[in-house]
Structures are given as structure tokens and as C-alpha cells.
PDB file of C-alpha atoms in Angstrom:
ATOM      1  CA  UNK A 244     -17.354   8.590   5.980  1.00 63.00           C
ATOM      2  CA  UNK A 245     -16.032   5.353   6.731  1.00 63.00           C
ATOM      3  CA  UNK A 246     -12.244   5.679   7.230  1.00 93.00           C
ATOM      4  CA  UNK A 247      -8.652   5.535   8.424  1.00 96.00           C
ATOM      5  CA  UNK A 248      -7.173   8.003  10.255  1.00 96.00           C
ATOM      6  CA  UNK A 249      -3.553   8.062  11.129  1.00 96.00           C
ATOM      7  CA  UNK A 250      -1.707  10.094  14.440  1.00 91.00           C
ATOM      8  CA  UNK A 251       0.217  12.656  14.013  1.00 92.00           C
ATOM      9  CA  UNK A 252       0.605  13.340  10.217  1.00 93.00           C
ATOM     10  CA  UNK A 253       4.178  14.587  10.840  1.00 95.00           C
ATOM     11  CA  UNK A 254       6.387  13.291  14.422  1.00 97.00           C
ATOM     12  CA  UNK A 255       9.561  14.070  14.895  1.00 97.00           C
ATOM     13  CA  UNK A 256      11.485  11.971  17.804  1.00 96.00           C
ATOM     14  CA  UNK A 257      15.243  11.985  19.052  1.00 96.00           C
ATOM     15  CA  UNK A 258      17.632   9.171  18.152  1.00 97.00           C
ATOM     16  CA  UNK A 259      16.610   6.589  20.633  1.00 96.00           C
ATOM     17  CA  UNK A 260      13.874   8.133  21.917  1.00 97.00           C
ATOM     18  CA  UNK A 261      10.844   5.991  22.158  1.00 97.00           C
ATOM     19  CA  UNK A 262       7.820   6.964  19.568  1.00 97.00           C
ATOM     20  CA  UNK A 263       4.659   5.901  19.525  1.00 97.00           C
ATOM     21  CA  UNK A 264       2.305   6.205  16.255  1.00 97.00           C
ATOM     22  CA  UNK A 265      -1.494   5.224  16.340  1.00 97.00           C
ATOM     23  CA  UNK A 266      -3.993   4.469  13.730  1.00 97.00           C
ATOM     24  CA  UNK A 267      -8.021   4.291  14.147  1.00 97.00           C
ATOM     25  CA  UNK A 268     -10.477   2.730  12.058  1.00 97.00           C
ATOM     26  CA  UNK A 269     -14.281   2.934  11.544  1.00 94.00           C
ATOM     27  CA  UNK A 270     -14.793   0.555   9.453  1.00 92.00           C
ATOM     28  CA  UNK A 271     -14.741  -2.379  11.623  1.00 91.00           C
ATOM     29  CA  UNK A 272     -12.171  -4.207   9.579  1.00 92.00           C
ATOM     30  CA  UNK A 273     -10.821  -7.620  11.640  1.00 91.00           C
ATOM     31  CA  UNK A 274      -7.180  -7.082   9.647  1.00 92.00           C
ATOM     32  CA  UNK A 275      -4.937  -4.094  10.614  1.00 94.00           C
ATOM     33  CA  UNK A 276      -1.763  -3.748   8.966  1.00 94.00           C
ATOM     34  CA  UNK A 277       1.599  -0.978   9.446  1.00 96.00           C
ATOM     35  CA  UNK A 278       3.795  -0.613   6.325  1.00 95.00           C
ATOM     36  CA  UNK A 279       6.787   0.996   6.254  1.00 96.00           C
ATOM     37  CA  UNK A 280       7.682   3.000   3.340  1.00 93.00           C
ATOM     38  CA  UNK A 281      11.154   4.734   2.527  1.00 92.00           C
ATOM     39  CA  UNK A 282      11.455   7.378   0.141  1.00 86.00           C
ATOM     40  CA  UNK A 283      10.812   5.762  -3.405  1.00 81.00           C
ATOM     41  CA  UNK A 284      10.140   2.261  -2.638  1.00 87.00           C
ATOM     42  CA  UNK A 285       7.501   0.223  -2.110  1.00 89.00           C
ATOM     43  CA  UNK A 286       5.608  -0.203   1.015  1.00 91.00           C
ATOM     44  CA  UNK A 287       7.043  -3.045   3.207  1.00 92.00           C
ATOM     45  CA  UNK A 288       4.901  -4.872   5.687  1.00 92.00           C
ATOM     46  CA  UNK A 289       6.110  -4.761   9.235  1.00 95.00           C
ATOM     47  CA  UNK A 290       3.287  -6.914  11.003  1.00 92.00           C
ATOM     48  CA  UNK A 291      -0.214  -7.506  10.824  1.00 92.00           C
ATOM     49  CA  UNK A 292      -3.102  -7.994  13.229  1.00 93.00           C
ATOM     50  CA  UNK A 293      -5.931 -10.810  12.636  1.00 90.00           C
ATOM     51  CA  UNK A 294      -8.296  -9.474  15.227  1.00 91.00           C
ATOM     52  CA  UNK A 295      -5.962 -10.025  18.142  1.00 92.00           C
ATOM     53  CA  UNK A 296      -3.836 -12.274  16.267  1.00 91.00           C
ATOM     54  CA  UNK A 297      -0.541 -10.826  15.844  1.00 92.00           C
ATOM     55  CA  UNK A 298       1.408 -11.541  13.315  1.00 90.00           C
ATOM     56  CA  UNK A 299       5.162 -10.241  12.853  1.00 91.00           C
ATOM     57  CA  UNK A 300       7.357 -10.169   9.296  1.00 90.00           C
ATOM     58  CA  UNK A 301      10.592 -12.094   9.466  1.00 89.00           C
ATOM     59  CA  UNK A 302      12.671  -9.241   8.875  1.00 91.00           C
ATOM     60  CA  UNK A 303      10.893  -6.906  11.035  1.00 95.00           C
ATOM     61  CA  UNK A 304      13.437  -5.770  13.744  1.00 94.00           C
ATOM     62  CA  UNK A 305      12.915  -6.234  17.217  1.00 94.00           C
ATOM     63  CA  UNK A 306      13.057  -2.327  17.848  1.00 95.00           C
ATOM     64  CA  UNK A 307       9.350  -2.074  16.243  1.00 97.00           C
ATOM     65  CA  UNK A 308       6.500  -3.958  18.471  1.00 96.00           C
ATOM     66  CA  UNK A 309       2.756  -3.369  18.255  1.00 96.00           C
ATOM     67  CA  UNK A 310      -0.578  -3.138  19.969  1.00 96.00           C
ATOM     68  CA  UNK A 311      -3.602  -3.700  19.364  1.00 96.00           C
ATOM     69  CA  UNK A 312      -6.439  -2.654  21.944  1.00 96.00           C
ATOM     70  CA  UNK A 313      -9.675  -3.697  20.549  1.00 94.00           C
ATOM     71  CA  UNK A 314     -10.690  -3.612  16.811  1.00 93.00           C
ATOM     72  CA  UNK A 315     -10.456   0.596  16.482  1.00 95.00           C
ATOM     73  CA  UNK A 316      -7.555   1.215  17.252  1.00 96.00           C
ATOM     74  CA  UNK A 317      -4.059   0.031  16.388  1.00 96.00           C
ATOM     75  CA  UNK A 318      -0.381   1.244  17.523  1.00 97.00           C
ATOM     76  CA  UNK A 319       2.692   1.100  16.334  1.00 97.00           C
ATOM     77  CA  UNK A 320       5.636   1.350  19.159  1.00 97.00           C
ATOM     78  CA  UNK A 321       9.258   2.357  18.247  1.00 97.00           C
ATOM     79  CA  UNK A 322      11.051   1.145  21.280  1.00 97.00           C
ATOM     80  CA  UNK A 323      14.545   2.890  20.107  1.00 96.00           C
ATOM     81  CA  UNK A 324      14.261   5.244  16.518  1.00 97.00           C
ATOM     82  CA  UNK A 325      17.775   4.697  14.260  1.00 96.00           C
ATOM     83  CA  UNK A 326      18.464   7.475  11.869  1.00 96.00           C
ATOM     84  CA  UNK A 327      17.155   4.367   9.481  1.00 95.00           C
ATOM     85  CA  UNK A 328      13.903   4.243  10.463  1.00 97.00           C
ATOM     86  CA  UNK A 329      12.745   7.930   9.444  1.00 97.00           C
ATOM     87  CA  UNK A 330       9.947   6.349   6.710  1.00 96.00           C
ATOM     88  CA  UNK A 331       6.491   7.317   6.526  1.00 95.00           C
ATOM     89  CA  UNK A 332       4.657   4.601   8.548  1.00 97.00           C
ATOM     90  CA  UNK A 333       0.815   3.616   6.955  1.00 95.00           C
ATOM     91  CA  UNK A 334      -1.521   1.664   8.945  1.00 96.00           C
ATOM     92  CA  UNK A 335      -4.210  -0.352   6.529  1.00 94.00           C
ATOM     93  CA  UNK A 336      -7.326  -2.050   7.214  1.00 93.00           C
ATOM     94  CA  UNK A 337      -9.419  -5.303   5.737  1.00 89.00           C
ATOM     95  CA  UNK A 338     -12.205  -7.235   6.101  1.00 84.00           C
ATOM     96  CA  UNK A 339     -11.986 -10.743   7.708  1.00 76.00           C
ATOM     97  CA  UNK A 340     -11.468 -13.354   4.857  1.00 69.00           C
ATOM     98  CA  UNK A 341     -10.992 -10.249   2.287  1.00 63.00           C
ATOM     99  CA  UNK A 342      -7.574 -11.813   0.513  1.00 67.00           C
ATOM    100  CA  UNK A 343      -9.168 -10.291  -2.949  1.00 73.00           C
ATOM    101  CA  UNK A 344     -10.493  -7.034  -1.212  1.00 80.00           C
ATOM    102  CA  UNK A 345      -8.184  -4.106  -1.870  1.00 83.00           C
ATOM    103  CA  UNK A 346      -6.181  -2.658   1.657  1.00 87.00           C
ATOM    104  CA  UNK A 347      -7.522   0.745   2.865  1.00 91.00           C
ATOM    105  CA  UNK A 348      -4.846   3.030   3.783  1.00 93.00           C
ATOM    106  CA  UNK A 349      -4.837   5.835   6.189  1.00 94.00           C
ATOM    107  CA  UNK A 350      -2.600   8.862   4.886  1.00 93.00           C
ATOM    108  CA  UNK A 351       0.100   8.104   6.683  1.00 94.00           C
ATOM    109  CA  UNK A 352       2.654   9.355   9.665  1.00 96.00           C
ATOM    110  CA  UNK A 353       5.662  10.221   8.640  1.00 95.00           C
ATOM    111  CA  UNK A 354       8.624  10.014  10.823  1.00 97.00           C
ATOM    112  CA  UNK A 355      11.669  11.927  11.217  1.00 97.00           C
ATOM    113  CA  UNK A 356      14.582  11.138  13.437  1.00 97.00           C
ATOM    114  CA  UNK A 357      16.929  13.968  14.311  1.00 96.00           C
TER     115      UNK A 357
ATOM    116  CA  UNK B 130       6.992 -16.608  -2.852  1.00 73.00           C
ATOM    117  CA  UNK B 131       5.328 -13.489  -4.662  1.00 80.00           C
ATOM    118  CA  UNK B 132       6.537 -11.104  -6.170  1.00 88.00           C
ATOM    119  CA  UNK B 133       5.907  -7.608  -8.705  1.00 93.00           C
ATOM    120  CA  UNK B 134       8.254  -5.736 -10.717  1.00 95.00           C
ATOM    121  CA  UNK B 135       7.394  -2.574 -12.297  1.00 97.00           C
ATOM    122  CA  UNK B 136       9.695  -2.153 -14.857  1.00 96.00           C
ATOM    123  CA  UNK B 137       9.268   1.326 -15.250  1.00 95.00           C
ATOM    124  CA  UNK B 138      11.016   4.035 -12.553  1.00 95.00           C
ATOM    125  CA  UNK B 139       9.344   7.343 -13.765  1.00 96.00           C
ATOM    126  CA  UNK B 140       7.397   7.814 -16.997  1.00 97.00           C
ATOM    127  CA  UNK B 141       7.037  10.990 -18.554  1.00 97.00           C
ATOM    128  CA  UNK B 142       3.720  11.791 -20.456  1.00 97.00           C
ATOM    129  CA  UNK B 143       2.395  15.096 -22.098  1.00 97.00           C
ATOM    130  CA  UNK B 144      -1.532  15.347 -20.890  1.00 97.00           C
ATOM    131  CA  UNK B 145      -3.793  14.163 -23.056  1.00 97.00           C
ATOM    132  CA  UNK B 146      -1.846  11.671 -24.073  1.00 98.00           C
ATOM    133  CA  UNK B 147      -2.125   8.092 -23.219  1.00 97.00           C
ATOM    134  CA  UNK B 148      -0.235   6.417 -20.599  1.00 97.00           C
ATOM    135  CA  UNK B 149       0.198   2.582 -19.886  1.00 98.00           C
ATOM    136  CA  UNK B 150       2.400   1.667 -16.539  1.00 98.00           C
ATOM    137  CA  UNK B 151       3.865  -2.329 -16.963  1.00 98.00           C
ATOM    138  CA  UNK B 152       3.368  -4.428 -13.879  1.00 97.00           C
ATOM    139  CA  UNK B 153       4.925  -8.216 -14.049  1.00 96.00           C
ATOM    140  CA  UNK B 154       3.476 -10.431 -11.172  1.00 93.00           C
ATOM    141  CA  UNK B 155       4.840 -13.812 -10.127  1.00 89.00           C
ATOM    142  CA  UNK B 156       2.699 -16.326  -8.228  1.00 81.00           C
ATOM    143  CA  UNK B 157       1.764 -19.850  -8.093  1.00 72.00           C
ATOM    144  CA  UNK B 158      -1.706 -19.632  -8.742  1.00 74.00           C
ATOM    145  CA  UNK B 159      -4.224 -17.323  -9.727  1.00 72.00           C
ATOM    146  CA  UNK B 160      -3.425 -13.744  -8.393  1.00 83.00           C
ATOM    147  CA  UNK B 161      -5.675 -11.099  -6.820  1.00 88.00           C
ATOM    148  CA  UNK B 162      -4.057  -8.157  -8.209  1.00 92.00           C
ATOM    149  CA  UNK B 163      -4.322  -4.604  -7.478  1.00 93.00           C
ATOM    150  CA  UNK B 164      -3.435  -1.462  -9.024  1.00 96.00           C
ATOM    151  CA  UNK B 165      -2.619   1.718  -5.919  1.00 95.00           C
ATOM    152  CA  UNK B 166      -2.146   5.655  -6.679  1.00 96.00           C
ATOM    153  CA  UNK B 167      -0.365   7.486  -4.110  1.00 94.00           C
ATOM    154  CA  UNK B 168       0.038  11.100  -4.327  1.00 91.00           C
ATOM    155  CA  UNK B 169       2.363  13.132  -2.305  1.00 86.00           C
ATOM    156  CA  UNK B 170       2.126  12.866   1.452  1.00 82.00           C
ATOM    157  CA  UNK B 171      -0.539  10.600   1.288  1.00 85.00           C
ATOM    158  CA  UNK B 172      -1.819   6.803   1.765  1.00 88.00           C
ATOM    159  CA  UNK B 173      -2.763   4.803  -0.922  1.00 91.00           C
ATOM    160  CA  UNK B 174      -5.438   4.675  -2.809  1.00 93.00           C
ATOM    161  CA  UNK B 175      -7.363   1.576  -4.830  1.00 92.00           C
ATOM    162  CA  UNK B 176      -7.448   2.246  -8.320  1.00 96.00           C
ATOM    163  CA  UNK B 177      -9.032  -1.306  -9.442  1.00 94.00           C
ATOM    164  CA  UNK B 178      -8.399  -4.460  -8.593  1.00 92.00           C
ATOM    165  CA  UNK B 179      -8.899  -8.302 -10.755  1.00 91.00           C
ATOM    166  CA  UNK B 180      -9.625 -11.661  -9.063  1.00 85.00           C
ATOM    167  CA  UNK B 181     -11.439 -13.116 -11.210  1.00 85.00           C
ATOM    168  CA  UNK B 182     -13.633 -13.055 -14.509  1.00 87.00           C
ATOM    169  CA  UNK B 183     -13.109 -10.499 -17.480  1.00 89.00           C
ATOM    170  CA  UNK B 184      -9.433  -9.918 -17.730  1.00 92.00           C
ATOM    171  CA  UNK B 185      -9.948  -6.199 -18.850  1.00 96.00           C
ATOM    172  CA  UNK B 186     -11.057  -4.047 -15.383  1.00 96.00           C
ATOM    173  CA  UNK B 187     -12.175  -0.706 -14.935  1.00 96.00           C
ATOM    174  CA  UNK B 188     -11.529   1.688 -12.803  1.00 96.00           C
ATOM    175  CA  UNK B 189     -11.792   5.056 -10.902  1.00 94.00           C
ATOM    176  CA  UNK B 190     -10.446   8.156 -12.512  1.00 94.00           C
ATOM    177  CA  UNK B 191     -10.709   6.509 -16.163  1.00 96.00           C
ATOM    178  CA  UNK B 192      -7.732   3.764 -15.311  1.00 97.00           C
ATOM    179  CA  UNK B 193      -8.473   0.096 -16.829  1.00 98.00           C
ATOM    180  CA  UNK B 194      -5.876  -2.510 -16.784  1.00 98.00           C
ATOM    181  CA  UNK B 195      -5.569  -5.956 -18.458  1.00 96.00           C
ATOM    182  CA  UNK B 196      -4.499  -8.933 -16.599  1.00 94.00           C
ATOM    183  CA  UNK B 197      -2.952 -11.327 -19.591  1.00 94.00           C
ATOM    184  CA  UNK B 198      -2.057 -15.066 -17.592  1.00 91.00           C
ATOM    185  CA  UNK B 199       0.016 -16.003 -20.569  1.00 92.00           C
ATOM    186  CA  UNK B 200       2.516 -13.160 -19.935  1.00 94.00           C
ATOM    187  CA  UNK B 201       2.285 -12.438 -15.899  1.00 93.00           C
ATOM    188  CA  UNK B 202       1.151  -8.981 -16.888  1.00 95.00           C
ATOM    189  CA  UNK B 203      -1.546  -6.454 -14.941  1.00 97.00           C
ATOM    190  CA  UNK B 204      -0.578  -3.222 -17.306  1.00 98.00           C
ATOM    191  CA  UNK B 205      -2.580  -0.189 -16.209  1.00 98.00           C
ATOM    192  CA  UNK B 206      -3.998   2.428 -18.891  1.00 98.00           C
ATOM    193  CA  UNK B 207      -5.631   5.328 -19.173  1.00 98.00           C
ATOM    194  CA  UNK B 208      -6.348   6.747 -22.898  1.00 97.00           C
ATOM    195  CA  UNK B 209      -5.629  10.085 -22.199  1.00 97.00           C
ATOM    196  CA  UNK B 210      -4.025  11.314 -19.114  1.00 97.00           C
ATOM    197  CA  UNK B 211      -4.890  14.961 -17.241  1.00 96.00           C
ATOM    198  CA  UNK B 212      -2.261  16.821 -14.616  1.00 96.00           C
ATOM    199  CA  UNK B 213      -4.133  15.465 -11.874  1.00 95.00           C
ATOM    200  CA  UNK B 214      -3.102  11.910 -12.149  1.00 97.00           C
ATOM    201  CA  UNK B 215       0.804  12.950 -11.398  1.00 97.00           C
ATOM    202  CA  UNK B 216       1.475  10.763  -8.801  1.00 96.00           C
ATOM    203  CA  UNK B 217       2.920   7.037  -7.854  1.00 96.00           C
ATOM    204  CA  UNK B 218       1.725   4.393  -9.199  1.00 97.00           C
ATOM    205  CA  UNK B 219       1.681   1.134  -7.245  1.00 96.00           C
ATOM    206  CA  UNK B 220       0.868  -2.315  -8.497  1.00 96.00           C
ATOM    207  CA  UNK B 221       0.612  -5.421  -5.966  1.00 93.00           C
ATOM    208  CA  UNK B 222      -0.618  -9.224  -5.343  1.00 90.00           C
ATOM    209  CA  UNK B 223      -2.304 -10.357  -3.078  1.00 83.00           C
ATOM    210  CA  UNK B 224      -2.254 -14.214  -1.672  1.00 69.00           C
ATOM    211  CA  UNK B 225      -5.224 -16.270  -1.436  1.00 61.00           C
ATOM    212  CA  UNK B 226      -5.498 -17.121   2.277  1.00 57.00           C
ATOM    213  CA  UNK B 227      -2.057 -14.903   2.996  1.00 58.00           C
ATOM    214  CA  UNK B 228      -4.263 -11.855   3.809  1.00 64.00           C
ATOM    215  CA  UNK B 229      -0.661 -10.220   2.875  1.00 76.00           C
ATOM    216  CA  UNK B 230      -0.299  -7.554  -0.308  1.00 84.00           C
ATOM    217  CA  UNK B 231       2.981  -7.914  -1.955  1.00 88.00           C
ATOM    218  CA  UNK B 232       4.250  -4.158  -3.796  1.00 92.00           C
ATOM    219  CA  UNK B 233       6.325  -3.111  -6.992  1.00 94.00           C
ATOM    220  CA  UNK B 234       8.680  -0.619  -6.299  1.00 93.00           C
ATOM    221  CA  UNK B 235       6.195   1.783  -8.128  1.00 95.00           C
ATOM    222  CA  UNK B 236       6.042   4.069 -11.192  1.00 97.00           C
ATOM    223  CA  UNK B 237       6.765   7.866 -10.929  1.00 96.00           C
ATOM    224  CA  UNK B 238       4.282   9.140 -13.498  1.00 97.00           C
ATOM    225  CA  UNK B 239       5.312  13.122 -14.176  1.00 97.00           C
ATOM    226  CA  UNK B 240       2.870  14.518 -16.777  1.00 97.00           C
ATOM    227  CA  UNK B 241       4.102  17.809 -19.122  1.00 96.00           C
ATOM    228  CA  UNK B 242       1.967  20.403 -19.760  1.00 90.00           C
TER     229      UNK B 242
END
């Protein structure tokens, strides 16, 4: 099945210690997405990828960057983990000019900071 | 700028019973909206989604939900609700030419024996 697979389910990193979360896709999507979502609350969008087009929030801190290595796979680099950033992280794909097709989510890393 | 508001924290419903979760959108223009289930420790899942056409859409799991212009509303309902469907409910817009989804804050749905 056609899908979106998220690495590790469950990380658990030092305060400052860099972290690195990926996110694979087989269904050839162009649009690649990472949300960040706290206990409770919505998801919030961190940044975006239009095939290599990368495309950051406003309020996305500097501490969170991105790659994107061809149209698989997708990473999500946490240069120096806060306490504030345990979340579960979800990647989400889209098809290319898909603005009313629904996001498919992966199931999600989530990330604890010790 | 978009944005949703789900009224509702956490709704309690006995099963069997029937369940309607409030979602308020606000947007310029026509919406794409989109109703998301999300059950412990997992991603999101698409429920149904309206862009255009008949305002009442069906879903999976025996979800519909109305999109009414005149009040901002995309209320999702199910007639009568089973144990499985404990979970969080998540209603968001999208933007025409944004490519960006805008969330609620969600609805906890708990549902009583």
C-alpha cells in the first residue's frame, strides 16, 4: 500500500543534542510537509517542501531546518532540542496542485527531550 | 488569514447515540474544508473533505458533515456513534493556491459504554 512512513516511532535525545527525524513516501507526492503537534493542540506547520522548494513558517525557530533529498524522502533536523520541543513531529504528503486534496499523514515520531 | 475554531474541548457521548462535533471556519473565499480523526499515537486520518458541490458530504466510518456558507459552519455527524470512534477529532481549511492546511484545536470525543 501506498504510504507514509515515519523514523523512529519513539526518539529520545539529550537537551541540546542534535536529532534527526526522517519521513519516506511512496506515493510520489511533489508536497512534503512536518507538523508539530504538542499535547492537545492542533498540529502546527513548521515548513513545507514544493518539490525542492522549501518553504519555512514565520514562526518556525531557527533551531529546526530541513532536507529534502529527492521526492522519497524528507528530514527533519533539530540542530539543538529545548525541553519545549518534546511534540510528536508528523511528516504529510500531497499531490502537486492538490490545495482541495486532503494531507496524508504518516503516524508520527514522537520526541522526548530528557 | 484563516482560521478554525472548534468550540468544543471534549464531548462525552454514550454509544449508540448520536454525536455532532461544531467546526467554525473563517476565510475569504470559498474553503476546502476537511474533517481529520486521530487516534492515540497516531497520524491523522481523512475523514471527508468539501470543495465544492452538495453541501452535505459523506464519509468513512459513517461520518457526514454539512458545510452551511451562511453560518461558517463544517459540523461533523455521525447518527449513532460505536467505542471505536473514541478519538480526536480535527477539523481544518485549506487555501486555494496556499497548498497550506490550517487546524482547530480539536475535539476530544470520549464515548460511555
Amino acid at each position: 500500500d501506498a504510504m507514509v512512513i515515519q523514523n523512529p516511532r519513539y526518539q529520545v535525545t539529550q537537551f541540546g543534542k542534535p536529532v534527526t527525524l526522517s519521513c519516506s513516501q511512496t506515493l510520489n507526492h511533489n508536497v512534503m510537509y512536518w507538523y508539530q503537534q504538542k499535547s492537545s493542540q492542533a498540529p502546527k506547520l513548521l515548513f513545507h517542501y514544493y518539490d525542492k522548494d522549501f518553504n519555512n513558517e514565520a514562526d518556525t525557530p531557527d533551531n529546526f531546518q530541513s532536507r529534502r533529498p529527492n521526492t522519497s524522502f524528507c528530514f527533519l533536523d533539530i540542530r539543538s532540542p529545548g525541553l519545549g520541543d518534546a511534540a510528536m513531529y508528523l511528516c504529510a504528503t500531497r499531490p502537486r496542485g492538490g490545495d482541495n486534496s486532503p494531507l496524508h499523514f504518516g503516524n508520527g515520531t514522537r520526541l522526548t527531550v530528557t | 488569514a484563516q482560521s478554525v475554531t472548534q468550540p468544543d474541548i471534549h464531548i462525552t457521548v454514550s454509544e449508540g447515540a448520536s454525536l455532532e462535533l461544531r467546526c467554525n471556519y473563517s476565510y475569504g473565499a470559498t474553503p476546502y474544508l476537511f474533517w481529520y480523526v486521530q487516534s492515540p499515537g497516531q497520524g491523522l486520518q481523512l475523514l471527508l473533505k468539501y470543495f465544492s458541490g452538495d453541501t452535505l458530504v459523506q464519509g468513512i466510518k459513517g461520518f457526514e458533515a454539512e458545510f452551511k456558507r451562511s453560518q461558517s459552519s463544517f459540523n461533523l455527524r455521525k447518527p449513532s456513534v460505536h467505542w471505536s470512534d473514541a478519538a480526536e477529532y480535527f477539523c481544518a481549511v485549506g487555501a486555494v493556491n496556499a497548498g497550506k492546511s490550517t487546524f482547530g484545536d480539536g475535539t476530544t470525543l470520549t464515548v460511555k459504554p
